[in-house]
Short mmCIF file of C-alpha atoms in Angstrom, two decimals:
data_model
loop_
_atom_site.label_atom_id
_atom_site.label_comp_id
_atom_site.label_asym_id
_atom_site.label_seq_id
_atom_site.Cartn_x
_atom_site.Cartn_y
_atom_site.Cartn_z
CA MET A 26 -242.92 179.48 -156.04
CA ALA A 27 -240.65 178.70 -152.82
CA LEU A 28 -240.38 175.03 -154.08
CA LEU A 29 -239.20 176.10 -157.43
CA ARG A 30 -236.58 178.35 -156.11
CA LYS A 31 -235.37 175.80 -153.70
CA GLU A 32 -235.20 173.14 -156.70
CA ALA A 33 -233.38 175.80 -158.68
CA MET A 34 -230.67 176.52 -155.79
CA LYS A 35 -230.00 172.84 -155.46
CA LYS A 36 -229.31 172.47 -159.04
CA VAL A 37 -227.05 175.76 -159.00
CA VAL A 38 -225.17 174.45 -155.84
CA ALA A 39 -224.70 171.05 -157.36
CA GLY A 40 -223.22 172.44 -160.64
CA MET A 41 -221.11 174.76 -158.47
CA THR A 42 -219.43 172.04 -156.51
CA ILE A 43 -218.29 170.21 -159.72
CA GLY A 44 -216.45 173.48 -161.25
CA LYS A 45 -219.47 175.13 -163.22
CA ASP A 46 -219.44 178.83 -163.22
CA PHE A 47 -222.76 180.16 -161.90
CA SER A 48 -221.47 183.57 -160.93
CA PRO A 49 -223.65 185.44 -163.58
CA LEU A 50 -226.74 184.26 -161.41
CA PHE A 51 -225.55 186.27 -158.56
CA PRO A 52 -228.18 189.23 -158.63
CA ASP A 53 -230.92 186.53 -158.85
CA VAL A 54 -229.75 184.50 -155.92
CA LEU A 55 -229.64 187.64 -154.08
CA LYS A 56 -233.34 187.90 -154.47
CA CYS A 57 -233.98 184.67 -152.66
CA MET A 58 -232.25 185.81 -149.68
CA GLN A 59 -235.63 187.12 -148.00
CA THR A 60 -237.20 183.92 -147.20
CA ALA A 61 -238.37 182.29 -144.09
CA ASP A 62 -237.50 178.62 -145.57
CA LEU A 63 -234.35 177.65 -143.83
CA GLU A 64 -233.28 175.02 -146.42
CA LEU A 65 -233.28 177.74 -148.92
CA LYS A 66 -231.69 180.16 -147.01
CA LYS A 67 -228.70 177.86 -146.60
CA LEU A 68 -228.32 177.15 -150.16
CA VAL A 69 -228.28 180.96 -150.89
CA TYR A 70 -225.59 181.39 -148.05
CA LEU A 71 -223.40 178.56 -149.48
CA TYR A 72 -223.77 180.14 -152.83
CA LEU A 73 -222.93 183.60 -151.56
CA ILE A 74 -219.82 182.42 -149.51
CA ASN A 75 -218.49 180.73 -152.57
CA TYR A 76 -219.04 183.71 -154.89
CA ALA A 77 -218.43 186.57 -152.36
CA LYS A 78 -214.93 186.44 -152.88
CA ILE A 79 -215.32 186.69 -156.73
CA GLN A 80 -217.91 189.68 -156.82
CA PRO A 81 -217.82 191.33 -153.48
CA GLU A 82 -219.16 194.51 -154.86
CA LEU A 83 -222.51 192.42 -155.68
CA ALA A 84 -222.34 190.75 -152.09
CA ILE A 85 -222.35 194.01 -150.41
CA LEU A 86 -225.59 194.66 -151.57
CA ALA A 87 -227.13 192.17 -149.51
CA ILE A 88 -225.54 193.42 -146.37
CA ASN A 89 -228.99 194.69 -144.80
CA THR A 90 -230.01 191.19 -144.86
CA PHE A 91 -226.95 190.05 -143.50
CA CYS A 92 -227.25 192.23 -140.42
CA LYS A 93 -230.93 191.37 -139.85
CA ASP A 94 -230.23 187.60 -140.03
CA SER A 95 -227.17 188.21 -137.49
CA GLU A 96 -230.07 188.78 -134.92
CA ASP A 97 -232.15 186.00 -135.91
CA SER A 98 -233.69 183.58 -133.54
CA ASN A 99 -232.08 180.57 -135.33
CA PRO A 100 -228.19 180.11 -134.09
CA LEU A 101 -227.53 178.54 -137.50
CA VAL A 102 -228.73 181.82 -139.40
CA ARG A 103 -226.84 183.98 -137.08
CA SER A 104 -223.68 181.85 -137.69
CA LEU A 105 -224.11 181.82 -141.49
CA SER A 106 -224.64 185.54 -141.68
CA ILE A 107 -221.49 186.30 -139.60
CA ARG A 108 -219.54 183.82 -141.60
CA THR A 109 -220.75 185.21 -145.05
CA MET A 110 -220.00 188.71 -144.08
CA GLY A 111 -216.36 187.72 -143.32
CA CYS A 112 -216.01 186.30 -146.57
CA ILE A 113 -216.60 189.45 -148.28
CA ARG A 114 -213.07 190.77 -148.76
CA ILE A 115 -213.55 194.72 -149.35
CA PRO A 116 -212.89 197.31 -146.65
CA GLN A 117 -216.51 198.74 -146.93
CA ILE A 118 -217.80 195.51 -145.07
CA LEU A 119 -216.07 196.74 -141.99
CA ASP A 120 -218.78 199.43 -141.34
CA TYR A 121 -221.36 196.74 -140.98
CA ILE A 122 -219.66 193.80 -139.60
CA ILE A 123 -218.39 195.23 -136.34
CA GLU A 124 -221.63 194.97 -134.34
CA PRO A 125 -222.76 191.78 -135.40
CA LEU A 126 -219.37 190.32 -134.76
CA ARG A 127 -219.46 191.79 -131.22
CA ARG A 128 -222.86 190.22 -130.65
CA GLY A 129 -221.38 186.99 -132.25
CA LEU A 130 -218.61 186.63 -129.73
CA LYS A 131 -220.82 186.94 -126.97
CA ASP A 132 -223.77 184.90 -128.32
CA GLY A 133 -225.36 182.36 -125.96
CA HIS A 134 -224.70 179.51 -128.57
CA PRO A 135 -221.38 177.86 -129.28
CA TYR A 136 -222.07 177.35 -132.75
CA VAL A 137 -222.33 181.17 -133.28
CA ARG A 138 -219.25 181.94 -131.18
CA LYS A 139 -217.00 179.79 -132.93
CA SER A 140 -218.15 181.41 -136.36
CA ALA A 141 -217.55 184.64 -134.77
CA ALA A 142 -213.97 183.78 -133.51
CA LEU A 143 -212.87 182.62 -137.10
CA CYS A 144 -214.33 185.99 -138.43
CA VAL A 145 -212.00 187.95 -136.20
CA ALA A 146 -208.98 186.71 -138.15
CA LYS A 147 -210.64 187.90 -141.38
CA VAL A 148 -211.28 191.29 -139.89
CA PHE A 149 -207.46 191.41 -139.12
CA ASP A 150 -206.81 190.83 -142.83
CA LEU A 151 -208.88 193.76 -143.85
CA SER A 152 -207.74 196.22 -140.90
CA VAL A 153 -205.49 195.56 -138.17
CA GLU A 154 -206.23 199.03 -136.55
CA VAL A 155 -210.08 198.68 -136.60
CA ALA A 156 -209.77 195.13 -135.34
CA GLU A 157 -207.49 196.27 -132.40
CA ASP A 158 -209.80 199.45 -131.66
CA CYS A 159 -212.67 197.26 -131.48
CA GLY A 160 -211.01 195.14 -128.90
CA PHE A 161 -211.73 191.67 -130.83
CA LEU A 162 -208.25 190.40 -129.62
CA ASP A 163 -209.31 191.02 -126.09
CA SER A 164 -212.54 189.31 -126.74
CA LEU A 165 -210.67 186.22 -128.05
CA GLN A 166 -208.50 186.14 -125.02
CA GLU A 167 -211.51 186.24 -122.90
CA LEU A 168 -213.13 183.38 -124.87
CA LEU A 169 -209.93 181.46 -124.00
CA GLN A 170 -210.35 181.89 -120.36
CA VAL A 171 -214.25 181.47 -119.72
CA ASP A 172 -215.66 179.39 -122.70
CA ASN A 173 -215.93 175.58 -121.83
CA ASN A 174 -216.92 174.55 -125.19
CA PRO A 175 -214.05 172.59 -127.09
CA MET A 176 -215.31 173.83 -130.52
CA VAL A 177 -215.20 177.46 -129.61
CA ILE A 178 -211.74 177.08 -127.98
CA SER A 179 -210.18 175.33 -130.92
CA ASN A 180 -211.64 178.00 -133.32
CA VAL A 181 -210.34 180.66 -131.06
CA LEU A 182 -206.85 179.16 -131.19
CA ALA A 183 -207.25 178.77 -135.07
CA ALA A 184 -207.95 182.45 -135.20
CA LEU A 185 -205.05 183.36 -132.98
CA SER A 186 -202.73 181.30 -135.01
CA ASP A 187 -203.67 182.78 -138.17
CA ILE A 188 -203.21 186.37 -136.85
CA SER A 189 -199.70 185.41 -135.23
CA ARG A 190 -198.58 184.08 -138.50
CA HIS A 191 -199.79 187.19 -140.58
CA TYR A 192 -198.74 189.67 -137.92
CA PRO A 193 -196.06 188.24 -135.69
CA ASP A 194 -195.25 191.69 -134.10
CA ILE A 195 -198.48 191.34 -132.41
CA ASP A 196 -198.65 189.44 -129.12
CA VAL A 197 -201.83 187.68 -129.68
CA LEU A 198 -201.58 184.41 -127.46
CA LEU A 199 -200.76 184.91 -123.87
CA VAL A 200 -200.84 181.30 -122.36
CA ASP A 201 -200.41 181.10 -118.41
CA ALA A 202 -200.69 178.21 -116.00
CA SER A 203 -204.40 178.45 -115.83
CA LEU A 204 -205.11 178.53 -119.59
CA LEU A 205 -202.49 175.57 -119.85
CA LYS A 206 -204.63 173.46 -117.52
CA ARG A 207 -207.72 174.24 -119.64
CA LEU A 208 -206.12 173.31 -122.89
CA LEU A 209 -204.91 170.11 -121.62
CA VAL A 210 -208.27 169.26 -120.26
CA LEU A 211 -210.12 170.33 -123.66
CA LEU A 212 -207.56 168.32 -125.60
CA ASN A 213 -209.44 165.16 -124.78
CA GLU A 214 -212.91 166.78 -125.71
CA CYS A 215 -211.95 168.43 -129.07
CA SER A 216 -212.56 167.17 -132.46
CA GLU A 217 -209.29 166.09 -134.42
CA TRP A 218 -209.13 169.42 -136.15
CA GLY A 219 -209.26 171.23 -132.72
CA GLN A 220 -206.88 168.88 -131.21
CA ILE A 221 -204.24 169.93 -133.78
CA PHE A 222 -204.56 173.60 -132.95
CA ILE A 223 -204.19 173.03 -129.24
CA LEU A 224 -201.08 170.91 -129.83
CA GLU A 225 -199.55 173.57 -131.96
CA THR A 226 -200.29 176.07 -129.02
CA LEU A 227 -198.75 173.74 -126.77
CA ALA A 228 -195.71 173.23 -128.76
CA LYS A 229 -195.11 177.06 -128.81
CA TYR A 230 -195.27 177.14 -124.99
CA MET A 231 -192.28 177.07 -122.97
CA PRO A 232 -192.99 175.64 -119.41
CA LEU A 233 -191.92 177.59 -116.40
CA ASN A 234 -191.04 174.45 -114.31
CA VAL A 235 -190.74 170.85 -114.24
CA GLU A 236 -194.31 170.39 -113.15
CA GLU A 237 -195.83 172.00 -116.25
CA ALA A 238 -193.58 170.05 -118.53
CA GLU A 239 -194.72 166.75 -116.98
CA ALA A 240 -198.43 167.75 -117.23
CA ILE A 241 -197.91 168.70 -121.05
CA VAL A 242 -195.95 165.44 -121.77
CA GLU A 243 -198.35 163.30 -119.82
CA GLY A 244 -201.29 164.86 -121.63
CA VAL A 245 -199.86 164.50 -125.09
CA LEU A 246 -197.95 161.25 -125.14
CA PRO A 247 -201.35 159.20 -125.57
CA ARG A 248 -201.94 160.85 -129.09
CA LEU A 249 -198.85 159.08 -130.32
CA GLN A 250 -201.27 156.11 -130.88
CA HIS A 251 -203.99 158.14 -132.66
CA SER A 252 -205.02 157.20 -136.16
CA ASN A 253 -204.79 160.68 -137.26
CA GLN A 254 -201.44 161.12 -138.58
CA SER A 255 -201.68 164.99 -138.38
CA ILE A 256 -202.25 164.80 -134.55
CA VAL A 257 -199.49 162.19 -134.30
CA MET A 258 -197.03 164.73 -135.93
CA ALA A 259 -198.27 167.47 -133.80
CA SER A 260 -197.96 165.50 -130.72
CA ILE A 261 -194.48 164.47 -131.73
CA ARG A 262 -193.49 168.38 -132.19
CA VAL A 263 -194.85 169.01 -128.67
CA LEU A 264 -192.82 166.02 -127.06
CA VAL A 265 -189.58 166.98 -128.76
CA LYS A 266 -189.88 170.61 -127.52
CA GLN A 267 -190.94 169.85 -123.94
CA GLY A 268 -188.93 166.71 -123.56
CA ILE A 269 -185.92 166.37 -125.60
CA MET A 270 -184.57 169.92 -126.47
CA LYS A 271 -182.28 171.59 -124.28
CA GLU A 272 -184.62 174.26 -123.47
CA SER A 273 -186.94 171.83 -121.73
CA PRO A 274 -187.19 171.80 -117.98
CA LEU A 275 -186.93 168.01 -117.95
CA THR A 276 -183.42 166.85 -116.93
CA ALA A 277 -181.59 164.10 -119.21
CA ASN A 278 -182.14 161.56 -116.41
CA HIS A 279 -185.95 162.31 -115.94
CA PRO A 280 -187.89 159.28 -116.19
CA LEU A 281 -190.44 160.94 -118.55
CA ARG A 282 -187.62 161.92 -120.89
CA THR A 283 -186.86 158.32 -121.14
CA VAL A 284 -190.39 157.23 -121.91
CA ILE A 285 -190.44 159.91 -124.63
CA CYS A 286 -187.25 158.52 -126.35
CA ARG A 287 -188.90 155.07 -126.12
CA LYS A 288 -192.13 155.93 -127.73
CA LEU A 289 -191.21 158.72 -130.03
CA GLY A 290 -189.57 156.45 -132.70
CA ALA A 291 -192.47 153.86 -133.28
CA PRO A 292 -194.89 156.09 -134.84
CA LEU A 293 -192.65 157.79 -137.13
CA VAL A 294 -191.30 154.43 -138.42
CA ALA A 295 -194.86 153.32 -138.97
CA MET A 296 -195.34 156.23 -141.33
CA THR A 297 -192.15 155.37 -143.57
CA SER A 298 -193.82 152.70 -145.43
CA SER A 299 -197.00 151.94 -147.42
CA PRO A 300 -200.25 152.65 -147.44
CA THR A 301 -198.90 156.08 -145.88
CA PRO A 302 -198.78 158.51 -148.68
CA ALA A 303 -195.42 159.23 -150.09
CA GLU A 304 -195.48 163.00 -148.85
CA LEU A 305 -196.01 161.81 -145.39
CA GLN A 306 -193.34 159.47 -145.70
CA TYR A 307 -190.82 161.96 -146.67
CA VAL A 308 -191.90 164.31 -143.66
CA ALA A 309 -191.56 161.30 -141.28
CA LEU A 310 -188.17 160.46 -142.57
CA ARG A 311 -186.79 164.07 -142.36
CA CYS A 312 -188.10 164.09 -138.61
CA LEU A 313 -186.21 160.92 -138.19
CA ASN A 314 -183.20 162.27 -139.73
CA LEU A 315 -183.06 165.19 -137.16
CA LEU A 316 -184.39 163.22 -134.22
CA VAL A 317 -181.76 160.43 -134.51
CA GLN A 318 -179.13 162.81 -134.29
CA LEU A 319 -180.38 164.08 -130.97
CA VAL A 320 -181.34 160.67 -129.88
CA PRO A 321 -179.31 157.85 -131.36
CA GLN A 322 -181.09 154.86 -129.58
CA LEU A 323 -184.53 156.42 -130.75
CA ILE A 324 -185.57 153.48 -133.31
CA GLY A 325 -183.35 150.67 -132.36
CA SER A 326 -180.99 148.62 -134.82
CA ASP A 327 -183.69 147.08 -137.19
CA PRO A 328 -182.94 148.69 -140.55
CA ARG A 329 -185.65 146.87 -142.49
CA PRO A 330 -188.30 149.74 -142.46
CA PHE A 331 -185.65 151.97 -144.22
CA PHE A 332 -185.06 149.71 -147.14
CA ALA A 333 -186.10 151.38 -150.41
CA VAL A 334 -189.33 149.83 -152.18
CA TYR A 335 -189.54 149.74 -155.84
CA THR A 336 -192.69 151.91 -155.69
CA ASP A 337 -191.01 154.65 -153.70
CA PRO A 338 -190.37 157.86 -155.32
CA ALA A 339 -186.91 159.09 -155.45
CA TYR A 340 -187.16 161.52 -152.95
CA VAL A 341 -188.52 159.08 -150.16
CA LYS A 342 -185.40 156.54 -151.24
CA VAL A 343 -182.85 159.31 -150.73
CA GLU A 344 -184.31 160.30 -147.28
CA LYS A 345 -184.39 156.22 -146.39
CA LEU A 346 -180.61 156.16 -147.34
CA GLU A 347 -179.90 159.03 -145.03
CA VAL A 348 -181.72 157.52 -142.14
CA LEU A 349 -179.56 154.18 -142.93
CA ALA A 350 -176.57 156.20 -142.58
CA LEU A 351 -177.35 157.24 -139.10
CA VAL A 352 -178.74 153.99 -137.74
CA THR A 353 -176.46 151.34 -138.97
CA ASP A 354 -174.18 150.02 -136.40
CA ASP A 355 -172.18 146.80 -135.84
CA GLU A 356 -175.45 144.65 -135.47
CA SER A 357 -177.15 145.71 -138.69
CA VAL A 358 -174.37 146.66 -140.84
CA GLY A 359 -174.33 143.08 -142.59
CA ARG A 360 -178.05 143.52 -143.66
CA VAL A 361 -177.75 147.24 -144.81
CA LEU A 362 -174.54 146.92 -146.98
CA PRO A 363 -176.17 144.63 -149.67
CA GLU A 364 -179.16 146.93 -149.67
CA LEU A 365 -176.81 149.84 -150.45
CA ALA A 366 -174.91 148.12 -153.05
CA ASP A 367 -178.07 147.53 -154.87
CA CYS A 368 -179.20 151.03 -154.79
CA ALA A 369 -175.93 151.90 -156.23
CA LYS A 370 -176.82 150.04 -159.35
CA ASP A 371 -179.92 152.04 -159.63
CA VAL A 372 -180.86 153.64 -162.95
CA ASP A 373 -181.49 156.89 -161.10
CA ALA A 374 -177.69 158.38 -161.09
CA SER A 375 -178.12 160.74 -158.13
CA LEU A 376 -179.61 157.92 -155.93
CA ALA A 377 -176.72 155.35 -157.10
CA ALA A 378 -174.29 158.04 -156.05
CA ARG A 379 -175.68 158.86 -152.78
CA ALA A 380 -175.80 155.05 -151.89
CA VAL A 381 -171.95 154.82 -152.89
CA ARG A 382 -171.27 157.84 -150.60
CA ILE A 383 -173.40 156.26 -147.78
CA MET A 384 -171.53 153.04 -147.78
CA ALA A 385 -168.41 155.16 -147.24
CA ARG A 386 -169.88 156.94 -144.31
CA ILE A 387 -170.97 153.73 -142.50
CA THR A 388 -167.57 152.19 -143.33
CA GLU A 389 -165.55 155.21 -141.67
CA ARG A 390 -167.83 154.29 -138.56
CA VAL A 391 -167.89 150.58 -138.62
CA THR A 392 -164.10 150.04 -139.74
CA HIS A 393 -163.92 146.15 -139.31
CA TRP A 394 -166.13 145.92 -142.57
CA THR A 395 -163.83 147.80 -144.76
CA SER A 396 -162.64 144.73 -146.82
CA HIS A 397 -166.25 143.81 -147.40
CA VAL A 398 -167.16 147.10 -148.40
CA LEU A 399 -164.29 147.27 -150.88
CA ASP A 400 -165.24 144.15 -152.47
CA LEU A 401 -168.66 145.66 -153.04
CA TYR A 402 -166.95 148.60 -154.48
CA TYR A 403 -164.96 146.40 -156.90
CA ASP A 404 -168.09 144.85 -158.11
CA LEU A 405 -169.52 148.40 -158.88
CA LEU A 406 -166.35 149.49 -160.93
CA GLU A 407 -166.95 146.27 -163.02
CA THR A 408 -170.25 147.94 -163.97
CA LEU A 409 -168.16 150.33 -166.25
CA ASN A 410 -170.39 153.10 -165.47
CA PRO A 411 -168.33 156.35 -165.60
CA VAL A 412 -170.50 157.97 -162.75
CA THR A 413 -170.14 154.95 -160.54
CA ILE A 414 -166.58 154.76 -160.98
CA GLN A 415 -166.23 158.47 -160.05
CA GLN A 416 -168.27 158.13 -156.97
CA VAL A 417 -166.45 154.88 -156.08
CA VAL A 418 -163.02 156.61 -156.28
CA MET A 419 -164.03 159.64 -154.23
CA ALA A 420 -165.68 157.23 -151.67
CA VAL A 421 -162.42 155.14 -151.29
CA ALA A 422 -160.36 158.33 -151.10
CA SER A 423 -162.57 159.61 -148.24
CA ILE A 424 -162.38 156.29 -146.26
CA TYR A 425 -158.53 156.47 -146.55
CA GLN A 426 -158.39 159.93 -145.37
CA ALA A 427 -160.73 159.19 -142.39
CA ALA A 428 -159.10 156.01 -141.26
CA SER A 429 -157.22 156.03 -138.04
CA LEU A 430 -156.29 152.38 -137.97
CA PRO A 431 -153.20 151.40 -140.15
CA GLY A 432 -154.87 148.11 -141.16
CA VAL A 433 -157.70 149.93 -142.92
CA ARG A 434 -155.25 151.99 -144.89
CA GLU A 435 -153.21 148.99 -145.77
CA ALA A 436 -156.28 147.16 -147.09
CA ILE A 437 -157.31 150.23 -149.37
CA LYS A 438 -153.89 150.40 -150.64
CA HIS A 439 -154.04 146.55 -151.50
CA TRP A 440 -157.19 146.86 -153.09
CA PHE A 441 -156.34 149.84 -155.20
CA ALA A 442 -153.25 148.17 -156.34
CA ARG A 443 -155.46 145.53 -157.72
CA VAL A 444 -157.75 148.05 -159.26
CA VAL A 445 -155.11 149.76 -161.25
CA ILE A 446 -153.42 146.95 -162.79
CA VAL A 447 -151.86 148.41 -166.24
CA ASN A 448 -152.11 146.85 -169.73
CA GLU A 449 -154.03 143.47 -168.57
CA GLU A 450 -156.77 142.85 -171.11
CA ASP A 451 -157.96 140.14 -168.74
CA TYR A 452 -159.29 142.65 -166.43
CA ASN A 453 -162.17 144.76 -166.93
CA VAL A 454 -161.02 147.38 -164.54
CA ASN A 455 -157.68 148.78 -164.91
CA PHE A 456 -155.54 151.98 -164.74
CA GLY A 457 -157.00 153.28 -168.37
CA VAL A 458 -160.64 152.85 -167.40
CA ILE A 459 -160.59 154.39 -164.05
CA SER A 460 -158.53 157.55 -165.34
CA GLU A 461 -160.75 157.86 -168.38
CA ALA A 462 -164.01 157.70 -166.08
CA CYS A 463 -162.59 160.15 -163.80
CA ALA A 464 -161.90 162.73 -166.43
CA GLY A 465 -165.43 163.86 -166.35
CA ASP A 466 -165.21 165.08 -162.72
CA PRO A 467 -162.34 167.26 -161.11
CA LEU A 468 -162.95 165.94 -157.55
CA ALA A 469 -162.98 162.35 -158.86
CA GLN A 470 -159.60 163.13 -160.70
CA ALA A 471 -158.16 164.58 -157.50
CA SER A 472 -159.35 161.39 -155.44
CA PHE A 473 -157.62 159.22 -157.94
CA ILE A 474 -154.37 161.03 -157.96
CA SER A 475 -154.55 161.04 -154.06
CA LEU A 476 -155.11 157.29 -153.94
CA ILE A 477 -152.07 156.82 -156.40
CA SER A 478 -149.77 158.89 -154.30
CA HIS A 479 -150.38 156.57 -151.42
CA LEU A 480 -149.29 153.22 -153.34
CA ASP A 481 -145.86 152.14 -152.81
CA ILE A 482 -144.77 151.98 -156.23
CA ASP A 483 -141.20 150.66 -156.80
CA GLU A 484 -138.97 149.96 -159.71
CA ASN A 485 -140.66 146.74 -160.30
CA ASP A 486 -143.87 148.49 -161.18
CA SER A 487 -142.73 150.48 -164.16
CA ASP A 488 -145.87 150.23 -166.08
CA LEU A 489 -147.91 151.46 -163.34
CA LEU A 490 -145.25 154.24 -162.76
CA GLU A 491 -145.14 155.36 -166.41
CA ALA A 492 -149.07 155.19 -166.62
CA THR A 493 -149.33 157.60 -163.62
CA ILE A 494 -146.68 159.87 -164.95
CA ALA A 495 -148.15 160.12 -168.15
CA TYR A 496 -151.82 160.79 -166.65
CA VAL A 497 -150.29 163.47 -164.28
CA ALA A 498 -148.72 165.16 -167.44
CA THR A 499 -152.12 165.11 -169.37
CA LEU A 500 -153.84 167.10 -166.47
CA THR A 501 -150.95 169.69 -165.95
CA ASP A 502 -151.01 170.17 -169.63
CA ASN A 503 -154.76 171.01 -169.42
CA PHE A 504 -154.49 172.97 -166.27
#
């Protein structure tokens, strides 16, 4: 009979894992709990954990068995009983879970303690008052101070993190110098999952002096080379907080701060290309966007990692363009501008528009490339795409307004005079084409008029003067 039950439970669990609904079997599965067969008991508990959230009223019927199993000689059974009771999301469970949970937090086996630690967070979700009155928060703090098992410590931090996220008014995690040292030691012994929670705790801690900041930075720096990208991102968060932000005790000329700035960029740049998932590429690019503004020399002058690839989704391409706008300098501008010109011809209108605007932002900073950018803009105008023409006109007007050197403004006026040739059928781009394209965007119209106003129109340019007067008249008539 026991063998048949076991085989039946295996089929139930196998079907459950592929999405089949076996919740009607709940009462029958409960009858299988009273067994000495450990394998069968594991299968039953696995079923109960999965369906206890769906049918908590039925799960409460097995509470006596849960309490009995919480005192079993096998630590695996004790852990399973506590974990399962934590998954039953009804207030009535509180009357039964308190004592098993207290015993679990002080259990001699770390597997039971780590399950009990996570269960405390679930008790907080059911009733903050009960959890505080029973002293569960103090028990977790005590485990942090005295327990030497990395698995237990990481689960305690996970529970405290969950409690603080849902109840920010409760001061749940008090990190002092002794706990800081313990966490840095346990960081080398924890699993990857546990390391992430320790790193998140370190990111929230503000060092009291330079020695603490140095200890944190030296302990976290090696994790920038970790194969797990979640650990790398958590490490970057810690290093930025402890070594770069103004609140850090490390001064601007501290040697460790220089080391952080030198090592922080490489792992982020490595995440911006395949085979990294697109979502993670986006996160890495957003981080780079912010960090480059804090530390301009963070990633050097090689722009190639930020060139868009045809397989990149649009949101990744946009972030790559934004990073290019920040990292382009005199050395790399010659490689970046052709890339931006290609993006400006993209079928995605929003991406193309952003590329045109970024070319202008780079030109405002690297002014001696103005003539080259204007030539690229003229090529874009010849596509006769109305949206592209609008963006080019607005970009050129922006460059003109930002220009501090007379030579730049003269170059723009000379270029624009060539663009607004009137009544020349040999040219694809002329006054009529530009004015018609700009009619669809008020900002483009304003930029077009602004550029015209800066031209030196004399009596020999009667055609241009007449066209300008007629164009402005149409705008005033429509106002």
